[in-house]
Structures are given as C-alpha cells and as structure tokens.
Amino acid sequence: MSHAPHNAQESSFPHPGPASGKDAYWRCMEALEAADRRQEFPAGAPEFPDPVSRRHFFRIMSASLLLAGLGSTGCRRPEETRNVAGVDPGYTYGEPQYFATAMPSRRHAVPLRVKSIDGRPIKIEGNPRAPGANGGTDLHAQASILGLYDPDRAGRFAVNQQTVSRAEALGFLTRHGADLGNGQRLAIVSEQTGSPSRQRLRECIEKKLPAARWCEFEALDFDNAEAGASLAMGRPVAPRWQLDQAETILSIDCDFLGAEENAAAFAGQFSQNRSPSKPKDSMNRLYCVESLFTLTGSNADHRLAVPPSMLTAVLARFAMEILGAKSGTLTNLAALAAPASAFSNWIVPCAKDLIVNKGRSLVMAGHRMPLEAHALVAAMNEALGVNGKAVVYTPALIQNNLSMAKLLAELNSGSIDTLVILGGNPAYQMPAPTDWAAAQARAKTVLRWSLYEDETARLPGVHFFPATHYLESWGDARQPDGTILAIQPLIEPLFDGITDLEFLARLAGLEEALPQAIVRATHHALTGGDEAAWRHFLQNGCAADSAVKPVSTIIEQDSVAAAAARLSPGNRPSTAALDVVFYRDAKLDDGRFVNNGWLQELPDPVTKLTWDNAILISPATADLLGLARTNSSEPHPIIEMTLKGRTVRGPVLVQPGMADNTLGLALGYGQEASGRVGRGIGFNAFQIRRPDALHYDFGATIQRTGQSAPLAMTQSHWVLEDHGIIRENTLQGFREKPRFAQETGSSRPADNPSLYPNPLDTEKNSSGHQWGMTIDLNRCIGCSACVIACQSENNIPIVGREMVFRSREMHWLRIDRYYIGSKVSPRSVTQPMLCQHCETAPCESVCPVNATVHDAEGLNVMVYNRCVGSRFCSNNCPFKVRRFNFFDYNRNPPDHLYDSPLASQAGGQSRLKQWLKNPDRGSLPEKDYELARLSKNPEVTLRMRGIMEKCSFCQQRLQRAKEEQLIRSGDSKDTRIPKEFVPPTACQQACPARAIEFGDLSDLQSKAAGQRASLRNYAMFNELNLRPRVTYLARIRNLNPQMPEMEGVV
Amino acid sequence: MSDVFPKWTNRLPRDLALGGAVLLVCVTAGFAYYFTPKYTRQGYQPIQPVSFSHKTHVAQTGLDCRYCHHSVETAAFASLPAAATCMNCHNQVLRSDPRLEWVRRSAATNEPIPWVSVHQLPDFVHFNHAVHTRRGVGCVECHGDVSQMDEMRVAQPLSMAFCLECHRDPAPRLRPLEAVTETQWQFVPAATNLSTAQTLEARRDFGRKLIRDWNIQPQTSCNTCHQ
C-alpha cells in the first residue's frame, strides 16, 4: 500500500493521503520514522510457524481433510439422550438466569451480575443495582470467568506435593487447629481482604487464639492514600475520590483510570463530565504528572513526564502554590520543591487553574507515592475546598497486623511453628534477598490455601488446600463506599476446593464452618436483617443503605508539616543512574492472572504488548544508550539491568512519552510454577525489587547483552491509512467550529451513483429495526474491558504468542492507540475498532460463496457454514476487522495450539485417532475438553479452522430480544422491540465509561440515534461510500491556554 | 498400429467400466446419504426407555401438549416433563403397572430417565419453540400428528429447506393461537361448496389476514437461526 500514486490515479474520487508532519497520527515508533515502509501484514504473516514448511502444512492439511471426510461419512449421527430429572428442577433448560455476586479485589470488590445457562456461569456483567455502579466492569472482572474454567487450577489437596484425600486434609486441619493452644506459635499471612465475614471470623479466631500473629501481605498495596490521609487528619480515615464532583483534576502519578484500585468506577465518574454534546457545554480538565505513559496520562489534557525521583519535588511545588500562605508551618517545602523549578512554567499555570476552580478541583496522588506525599495531598485538597465533595473521608478499619519485616524476623528466629498462607504468592513475589522460601522453611507446619499450586505451594513440606474461585464461593465484600456486597456461588466447586471462610473456621475449630452460614450470620450481625432481607441481599447483590457515612475531618497542620519534613528531594537521574518504576501490569496485576489466556493475549492498553513484559524506556534515553530500533522487523535488544547489586534481563521496549532516564518494569511475569498458559512468560521484576523501595527505585544501570528478542506487539497490526480516522479538537476549537468533525477528512458526498440499487435501501422501510452504534472517543479511555467482554461473549479463542507475531490475533474488537505529536511528549487517542457493518460492505461483494451477507436490519452477517476461507473479504475490508481461524484453536490444548491431527503423537495415543473418534474434542485432553464445553457461550457457534469471523453486533442477543418480543406480542402487532428491551452489546455493557451506545437508528428516540445526530459524530472513510453503521464522536480536549505546549520534558 | 494403441489401452474399456461403476456407486451412496429423509432423520423412531404413547395420552386422554411440554410458549426449549409430572395422574391411574416402574422410581428418587432425543437440530442451528407457538404455528406443522403416534417419530425432514419453505410463505400454515396445540384443527372456510383449489385459497387468505393483523414477518436472513 503505497500512497504516491493516489493523486495520479484518482481524478474524480479524491482520496486524501495520510497527513504528515505535526498533525500525523502514528502508532509505533518505527512508523513515525518510516511511514512509507508500513505493511498491511507483518513479515511472515501467511507462513506456517517453523519448523514445518508451508508445503508440508498443505500436505498435512489436505491429508487431514481427506481423513476427516472419510471418518465422518462412515457414521450416523449418534443417539443422544435427555436425562430428565425426576422432579422439576424449577428452571427451563437453555434459558439464562442471572445472579448477583461480586469479584473481590484487594480491599473491595466489583459488584457483578453473572449470566448462567444450565448451571454454568457464562458471562460476567457489572451489577447496575449496586450504588454508584453503571453496569460497567473492568477487564479483570470480565476475564475472571476464564479462571473458573482453567484446567490448570489447583484441584487436589496435597502434602509435600503428594495428593491426599479431602477428608484426610480437612481432618489434619481440624486436628492441627486443636493443637494450637492460644496461638502463640501460629502466624497467619493473608492477602488483603475487605470481607466483613473475614473480619468477623478473625475476631472470633482472635478470641480463641489470642496470641496468634496476623500479617497482611500484598505484593502491591494501595494503602498509602489511606495511611497518608490518616496521618494528616490524625485519625484513621480512608479518602474516597468522587471524580464526578471534580472539574479540574490533577493526578500526580495516579493512574486512576488504569492501575489504581477501582479504576472502572473512576472511569465511570470521570467520563460523566467528559462528553460535551453542544459547543457551550463544559467538560472537566485533567492534568497529569507521571513517569510512565499510563492510560490516565493518555487521557490527560495536559501531561508532564517527570522521572520518579522528581515527583516529590513537583508535588512540593504544587503544595507551595496551592497551600500558599497556609504553608507557614511547612518550612521545608521550598527546599523540597527546588529541583522542580525546571517545570515551573507547567506547574504554576496548572496550580492557578486548580485554585481558580476552588471547590471543584481535586488533587490525587497514586499508590506508588509515599504516604507523606499523600498527607500533603490531603492538605492541598482541604485548601482547595473539596473535602466532602470531590473527596470524602470514611472511617478506616484499624487492624492489628504484624508488618512483613517483623513476621520474617519471627519466622527466622524460629518462634513460629505453624504458618498459614492464604492467597498471595510470597515465594514468587519476595525472592532473594528477602528470601521468603528460607523463612517459610523455618516453620514446622505450613498450611497453604490458594487457587493454584504456585511457587509458594511447591516449597517442601507444604500442606496444600485448593481454593474455590469466587464464582464457586460464598462470601461478602464491601464497595469503596462501604456498601456490603454478596458473593454467592453459581456453581458447585469444579475442583473440590474450599473457601477461605471454611478453611479458617475449620482451622480455629469454630462451631459454624459452613461458609453460607458464616456469611449469613455476618449479614445478620451487620444489618440485623431477617430472612427476607437476606433474600433481598442475595437478589440485589448488595445490602441496601449499608454505605458508610463520611466523617468530617480537620487537617492537623503539624502532622502534615512533620510528614513533609520526612520527604526528601530526589536526585535527577542520568543514563548512568536510572530511575526505576515497578508498576502493576494492566493485565496480570501482580501476577495473579498469569494463567489467563485472554489477559495474556490482550494487547496492553498503552504499549500494545502481548504475552510478555519488557523494560520500558523513553525514546531519548534509548537513543543515548543505543537501544533504539530502526524498523519494526528488527528484534528488541535484551539488556541486563542492575539495581543495587541485583540484575534482571529483559527486552527493551521504547515507549514514547515516558520520562527520560527512567525504566518501567511490569510486575507479575516470569512465573515458573503457573499453568500451561502463563509458564515462563516474561521476566520476573520482583527479583530486583527491594522491600524498602517497592515502587520506585533509583540508581539502576543497564548493560547491553548483544542479544535480542522479538516482542509480540499488535500496534503495527491492522493499520488503517487515511487522514481523518481520528478527529479531535480543543474545546475552544469545538466552540469556534462546531461541525469540525464532519468537515475534517474526506468531504465526498455520501451518495455515489450506482448501477445497482442497494437492496437494504428498500428493506429499511419494512424492517423493524436498523441497528447501529456510536463510540464516543471522548469517553473511551482505552481500558480494553470491551475487548475481553467481546471475547467472553463470542467464544473468541486465543491464538498464542507465535500467532500474534503473525498478526493473527482473533479479537473481534480491538483498541487502536494512536499517538500524535513528537516522540518526546505525544498525546494519545484510543479508538475501539470493530466491524463497522457498512451498508455497502466491500467484504460482501468479493466473497465467492456469499458467506458474508447483509440482513434487512443492517447487520453484516457471517455465515460460517458457507465460508471456504478465501480471505478475500478480509483483504477488501477497509477497517481490517475480519479475523481468520488459521488453526483449530478450539480443539487443541493451549500448549499445542498449532498442531494438526497429523503433526505428532500426544501421550502415546494417536492424535488422529482421537480426532476421528470425537471431532469436537480434537486433541484436547479429556479434562480440558469437559471444561471448554462448560465454559463456552452456548448461544454462539464455535468456529473451526479455515473460517472467517468478525463482530456480529452480538446478534445472539438481538435475536433473543426479538424472540422475547414476539413471545410477548402473541396475536398483536407489537413486534418491534421497545427501546428499553434493546439489548446492549457485550462491549457496550462492559464499558465502564459508557463510551459505546448501541441501538436502533430508526428509532429517533434511541440514544444511538441521538448520538449519531451529534455535532461530533463522524464516519470513517467517507470517500469510499461505505455508509458504516458504526460512527465515532470526535474527541475534544479541554486545553488550558495558559499552559505551555507539551514539550520540553527532562 | 501398435504405436497408436499401446498395450495398456487393452485394459481401458474394463477400467472405464469399473471406474464408472465405482463412481456410480459413490454418487448413489452420496445421494442416498445426503439427500434422503434418512439423512434428515425423517422417520427416525428410537425406542424409548419407557414405552410412553403419545397416542394414548393425546388422542385417548385428551391431554394438551402444554401439560407436559410446559415451556413451549415461553422458552426456546419446549421442556420434557419430569417424572413427577407423570405421577400427577399415575398415582391414581395404573398405580402398579410394571411399565411405569422407572417413572415411579424416578419421581421418588430423582433418578433421571434417559429419554432418547427424537427431534434434534445441529448445534449451529438456533430454534425457539415459543416464538412459533406464540405466533400461530401449530405443533403439527413440524411434529406431525402426534396424536396418532404410539412411539414418537420424526414426521418432517426438519432440514433448512423445510424451515425456509414456511419462513418464505407462512400463509397456509398459520392458525389462531388457541388452536396451536390442537392436533386435529382444520381450517373451515366460511363459504360452503368450495372446490379444493378454492378451499386452499381461502386457507391462504385466512393466513394472510393473520399476517396482516399480527404483523408477521418471518426472517430469512442467515443469522435468524445461525448465530
């Protein structure tokens, strides 16, 4: 695809070439430097993975097809039985049921409403009945359903890795618990929990075992905000941000749209005030100071990249500006802020804007910032007059926990005999020099409860208890506002696990060990609710009016001053002493989702990296260190990074917009004991993380190894080339030119003369609905929850790292991330890209077998049974949204995804024989197959090898809604689905920011039709006369004219 | 002459005949397999674990379909009755009949009875009973006259062509909602002494009226059934 000939060829149909220079949107570094070398597919895209040649591939393909044909003609359809229960089970086979539950996070939980069909959880949605919830979810909640069906999850009780029976293991637990005395030699290490039942259980256990030591362990915790606020207020309080109340927001390394806890809720609040539909509407403004390039930074109106060692100085400078006269007690602020003077042209106007909007402006600091910084932030928010508005304080729970350091000391001194480890994975997350493994070995009895037999469970002598997934468990949790959420099981434990509540109750020998009874008792104790209230609690998923009342707080100036005095300005980093940021991975979190294929294959929202982690570095630093690549086919150099005497090796990924002289390391990778999906992927950044520098560290050096490795990044895949793919403007520009979105890009009239009338034009009049979608680029934050939601709803397989290299990822919905501006401080835009359901779809006219056709309601439909896999449609698709099944991803185990039936022998048994015996199962192991059968959405057909697929606008949901309407209508004329019954698509439902609106365009009252009529609405590729059913709302940035251009970073 | 017809041509007629025969067998077998009711399962009549007779229950006893298939008007799946449903009557009728031994046991112990599935669509086909029964398609249209079947069998081909035939032209197959489960319902034209062709046309007119009154628009796009 080269652009030079465009002008020569096209005289009557002006095809705008790509913009260049300052206004060009670009996706990856190499593209910026060599735009003309871009290719539609990466090198080797159509090739068979090594070592089998393409020819060999065809040979075995044809042979296997032949054999498959022989096999299937030889038999009739098997006799099937319907085993009808003797007593009516009370539900109708095949009809979905919905249950309210919640997915526990660290201190809180995400309220959920889970769809279950025939007793199997199928799809996770947000629970709109929870207070403050909008029905959206984050990507982890969406992906967690795959964890339920993970065949590699722990499924056995074990002692020293030898399987024991459940009865034996539980018997041991009870006996051992009885011998604990007063708990003098017992320590319980648990991951954080916000469960009221766990809290109550702990109180019960503390009565029985008063001397037991409790320790909370999280590799990444988010408690600094709470600790800092408590310090500033002189009482234990937890700050709760309410972004919908704030108009001007300053984030200081606070990735509240990505890596902070409850990011989905923040996204919902943030986007509420982010979408001006008329020029005179207002919108919020986000300033962001950060070291990495995060989602929050890419959504910011003004962004400043500073290395972590400068963050304190920047914060202090803001404190000086905002606290002003009040800062009399804060004597050292000026000294602290001195290194930030280089940024004062950015900080001063920003602070002024915050002060001008007093009462509607909010300062936020991220979990990586020290607690003293959070104390300063609390003081700033008080000065800005937002206490009780954009930030409220609720009473915090005080727990008498042992710190990890003390626990380690006690373990090493031999004063702990019994060590209970609930969740977490300390052996992986605390390697040398902390050396958890050695400390754990000092305890005589180690009881380990977790979802996977991980590194910690595999240490010698461990008594292992498999945990239940939250979809199999009874439990409870609290929302950030204190509302009690119910966790109820949707399915019996698939792998014989037990819940944490039962485990603890049995250990302590409590009378009540049934988890449901424990939760119920807690509910009764907290709300005084009776049976009806309990039913209500389970039905709604939350206890009504159980939110915690905010408390009024007063800043203690002295405490803040004392806290500020403990802060010290950092030293500016250099290439010889680099700053390091350890960050929470957008996908794997701290490693807990390592065996989740959906998350592994999801392109990171910012870097677009899959199946790996990398050492992030800024372009300028990469140039200085000689690590920059010149084109996309070059592998990424592997470097050895040394930090305080310890080293780690990993590939370098150049991230535009990052602070210079800073390295970003994602945690959670490099696990050796995980399941088949996540084993050995990436490098373990915990190896160089020190207990006293958990988030930022300083003084790292790097060394080139001379080696290099390719990284499976999707940012150069499915490239669209046109000017006007993304349309954006400033709020000011929108006010001056409200129709800028339609006026940008190609101005070709939408109606081309055609020899052939489009049948849809006439069908439109008689058909009940015309489906369409709008996507608001201003609301979209790029979090990718929609991608996982789509994958979950539509049975989309994962293809593995090898195939991502070849641009064969199967996501029906992808998020394109564009940069604009310089490499140093680019702005970024995210654009969800899915089948646009063009009314004049180019894919349809090239299909040789009519496998992709239009229906009367405007859907571009894929007919899998007709598809012969010519891939012409994909070639002709201007949006590059069609996905081809190069392999039988559904019939191969995750570690042998690309094997054909003839490729090799699996476990002695002939693969081919197995394929012929049960073509549905293919070469899946029995357990995988049974679980896969359970996990798939039964309303969506599974696609086999050689089939094209793409977004269907969740036609199964539309079809169900239509059927339900027809059932309701009976012998009346009301066959049109009323607005309130139009189903959301999976992506729309999952979106926490409400960026996606789907609906009936022929119903002018529908939201989608309303958005389509918006001033900001635009369709892509006007000049091709595609008439897409998906349109976008142009992005508006609310710039502050006083601010400097986003250039001039350190 | 040997140059024109090499020796192997001697075998040619025989080979051609043999090859032709093999081809003929393959084509015939292919047709027999793929294009006959056997392939579509029309006439399939498996032996059920309990010798339940629809004839007895529908024609003789006069049970309505919905008594046992209770979700046929509300859900995609029409439901098979639990043994407890049978026992509603059979705790009075034929209380100790040995043929009902399994049913009694099932109702008492909840042990399932493995009824053999008779009507079965491929997994890539989505069918919803309720949409049809609530919009005037009688049970007999697809299931035949169940009231005359002792052992249940597949009465219609249930192939895609069969479905499309009705979706394209539903008029002669629609009936009032109250008659949907009646196996013996007949359209009675208002006028008498009509010829067969006229009766059919009157039937069609009646269907057209329902189509208008109920706004019936059977979908024929692929995604109606294949999702």
mmCIF file of C-alpha atoms in Angstrom, chain A residues 72-73 75-88 92-93 95 766-768 853-857 859 861 863-866 920 939-941 955-956 959-960 962-963 966-973 975, chain B residues 33-34 38-41 44 46 70-71 73-77 79-84 106-107 110-117 120 124 126 128 130-131 134-135 177 212-215 217 219 221-224 226-227:
data_model
loop_
_atom_site.group_PDB
_atom_site.id
_atom_site.type_symbol
_atom_site.label_atom_id
_atom_site.label_comp_id
_atom_site.label_asym_id
_atom_site.label_seq_id
_atom_site.Cartn_x
_atom_site.Cartn_y
_atom_site.Cartn_z
ATOM 1 C CA SER A 72 -17.352 -38.656 9.220
ATOM 2 C CA THR A 73 -19.080 -40.318 6.294
ATOM 3 C CA CYS A 75 -21.042 -42.935 10.854
ATOM 4 C CA ARG A 76 -24.540 -41.733 11.511
ATOM 5 C CA ARG A 77 -25.486 -39.130 13.995
ATOM 6 C CA PRO A 78 -25.159 -40.616 17.444
ATOM 7 C CA GLU A 79 -28.136 -41.324 19.612
ATOM 8 C CA GLU A 80 -28.447 -38.721 22.320
ATOM 9 C CA THR A 81 -30.422 -38.897 25.487
ATOM 10 C CA ARG A 82 -32.043 -36.192 27.525
ATOM 11 C CA ASN A 83 -31.731 -37.161 31.116
ATOM 12 C CA VAL A 84 -34.749 -35.531 32.617
ATOM 13 C CA ALA A 85 -34.686 -35.178 36.354
ATOM 14 C CA GLY A 86 -37.394 -36.949 38.290
ATOM 15 C CA VAL A 87 -38.541 -33.766 39.936
ATOM 16 C CA ASP A 88 -38.860 -30.487 38.087
ATOM 17 C CA THR A 92 -36.063 -24.161 31.904
ATOM 18 C CA TYR A 93 -33.246 -25.800 30.053
ATOM 19 C CA GLU A 95 -32.826 -20.212 29.475
ATOM 20 C CA SER A 766 -40.268 -2.513 6.029
ATOM 21 C CA SER A 767 -37.817 -3.869 8.574
ATOM 22 C CA GLY A 768 -38.465 -3.351 12.257
ATOM 23 C CA VAL A 853 -24.232 -11.050 3.514
ATOM 24 C CA HIS A 854 -26.444 -8.289 4.795
ATOM 25 C CA ASP A 855 -29.637 -8.779 6.691
ATOM 26 C CA ALA A 856 -32.574 -6.424 6.487
ATOM 27 C CA GLU A 857 -31.705 -4.778 9.783
ATOM 28 C CA LEU A 859 -26.157 -6.296 10.086
ATOM 29 C CA VAL A 861 -23.641 -11.280 8.772
ATOM 30 C CA VAL A 863 -22.342 -17.433 7.558
ATOM 31 C CA TYR A 864 -19.758 -19.809 8.937
ATOM 32 C CA ASN A 865 -21.116 -22.872 7.183
ATOM 33 C CA ARG A 866 -20.698 -21.265 3.793
ATOM 34 C CA ASP A 920 -15.447 -31.809 18.514
ATOM 35 C CA GLU A 939 -25.653 -19.173 22.133
ATOM 36 C CA VAL A 940 -22.680 -18.585 19.850
ATOM 37 C CA THR A 941 -21.341 -21.102 17.331
ATOM 38 C CA GLN A 955 -26.576 -10.870 17.073
ATOM 39 C CA GLN A 956 -27.399 -13.661 19.522
ATOM 40 C CA GLN A 959 -32.121 -12.432 18.224
ATOM 41 C CA ARG A 960 -33.082 -13.307 21.773
ATOM 42 C CA LYS A 962 -36.551 -10.159 19.099
ATOM 43 C CA GLU A 963 -37.815 -13.577 20.095
ATOM 44 C CA LEU A 966 -42.527 -11.841 19.595
ATOM 45 C CA ILE A 967 -43.429 -14.105 22.502
ATOM 46 C CA ARG A 968 -44.776 -11.088 24.358
ATOM 47 C CA SER A 969 -46.638 -9.795 21.337
ATOM 48 C CA GLY A 970 -48.564 -13.025 20.608
ATOM 49 C CA ASP A 971 -51.541 -12.126 18.447
ATOM 50 C CA SER A 972 -50.866 -8.383 18.478
ATOM 51 C CA LYS A 973 -48.960 -6.145 16.143
ATOM 52 C CA THR A 975 -43.335 -6.858 17.091
ATOM 53 C CA TYR B 33 -26.882 -40.347 2.377
ATOM 54 C CA TYR B 34 -27.150 -36.630 1.908
ATOM 55 C CA LYS B 38 -32.727 -40.817 6.215
ATOM 56 C CA TYR B 39 -30.096 -38.128 6.353
ATOM 57 C CA THR B 40 -32.581 -35.599 7.582
ATOM 58 C CA ARG B 41 -33.812 -38.150 10.061
ATOM 59 C CA TYR B 44 -36.441 -41.669 12.883
ATOM 60 C CA PRO B 46 -35.968 -44.592 18.505
ATOM 61 C CA HIS B 70 -44.866 -26.625 29.708
ATOM 62 C CA SER B 71 -42.318 -24.111 28.492
ATOM 63 C CA GLU B 73 -44.942 -20.993 24.935
ATOM 64 C CA THR B 74 -42.338 -19.222 27.000
ATOM 65 C CA ALA B 75 -38.927 -20.596 26.083
ATOM 66 C CA ALA B 76 -36.783 -21.854 23.276
ATOM 67 C CA PHE B 77 -36.881 -25.362 24.679
ATOM 68 C CA SER B 79 -39.345 -28.985 28.096
ATOM 69 C CA LEU B 80 -39.590 -32.669 28.741
ATOM 70 C CA PRO B 81 -41.736 -33.488 31.722
ATOM 71 C CA ALA B 82 -40.179 -34.590 34.952
ATOM 72 C CA ALA B 83 -41.389 -37.957 36.217
ATOM 73 C CA ALA B 84 -43.208 -36.076 38.935
ATOM 74 C CA SER B 106 -37.552 -41.519 39.110
ATOM 75 C CA ALA B 107 -40.208 -39.425 40.803
ATOM 76 C CA ASN B 110 -34.989 -38.009 41.301
ATOM 77 C CA GLU B 111 -33.031 -40.515 39.251
ATOM 78 C CA PRO B 112 -33.238 -39.288 35.655
ATOM 79 C CA ILE B 113 -34.923 -41.228 32.879
ATOM 80 C CA PRO B 114 -32.693 -41.173 29.787
ATOM 81 C CA TRP B 115 -35.313 -40.305 27.155
ATOM 82 C CA VAL B 116 -33.839 -40.654 23.704
ATOM 83 C CA SER B 117 -33.827 -37.382 21.861
ATOM 84 C CA GLN B 120 -32.585 -32.858 17.138
ATOM 85 C CA PHE B 124 -25.191 -24.477 14.804
ATOM 86 C CA HIS B 126 -30.894 -21.996 16.878
ATOM 87 C CA ASN B 128 -37.071 -21.227 19.542
ATOM 88 C CA ALA B 130 -42.100 -20.179 21.917
ATOM 89 C CA VAL B 131 -41.701 -17.775 19.018
ATOM 90 C CA ARG B 134 -46.982 -17.759 20.228
ATOM 91 C CA ARG B 135 -47.265 -16.579 16.661
ATOM 92 C CA LEU B 177 -53.363 -19.012 18.844
ATOM 93 C CA ARG B 212 -51.518 -8.523 8.499
ATOM 94 C CA ASP B 213 -53.185 -8.482 11.902
ATOM 95 C CA TRP B 214 -50.210 -9.834 13.785
ATOM 96 C CA ASN B 215 -47.521 -8.161 11.722
ATOM 97 C CA GLN B 217 -42.541 -11.097 9.173
ATOM 98 C CA GLN B 219 -36.992 -13.701 8.908
ATOM 99 C CA SER B 221 -31.621 -13.922 6.905
ATOM 100 C CA CYS B 222 -28.945 -16.397 7.955
ATOM 101 C CA ASN B 223 -28.491 -15.013 11.430
ATOM 102 C CA THR B 224 -32.079 -15.758 12.345
ATOM 103 C CA HIS B 226 -27.296 -19.405 12.755
ATOM 104 C CA GLN B 227 -25.602 -17.286 15.386
#
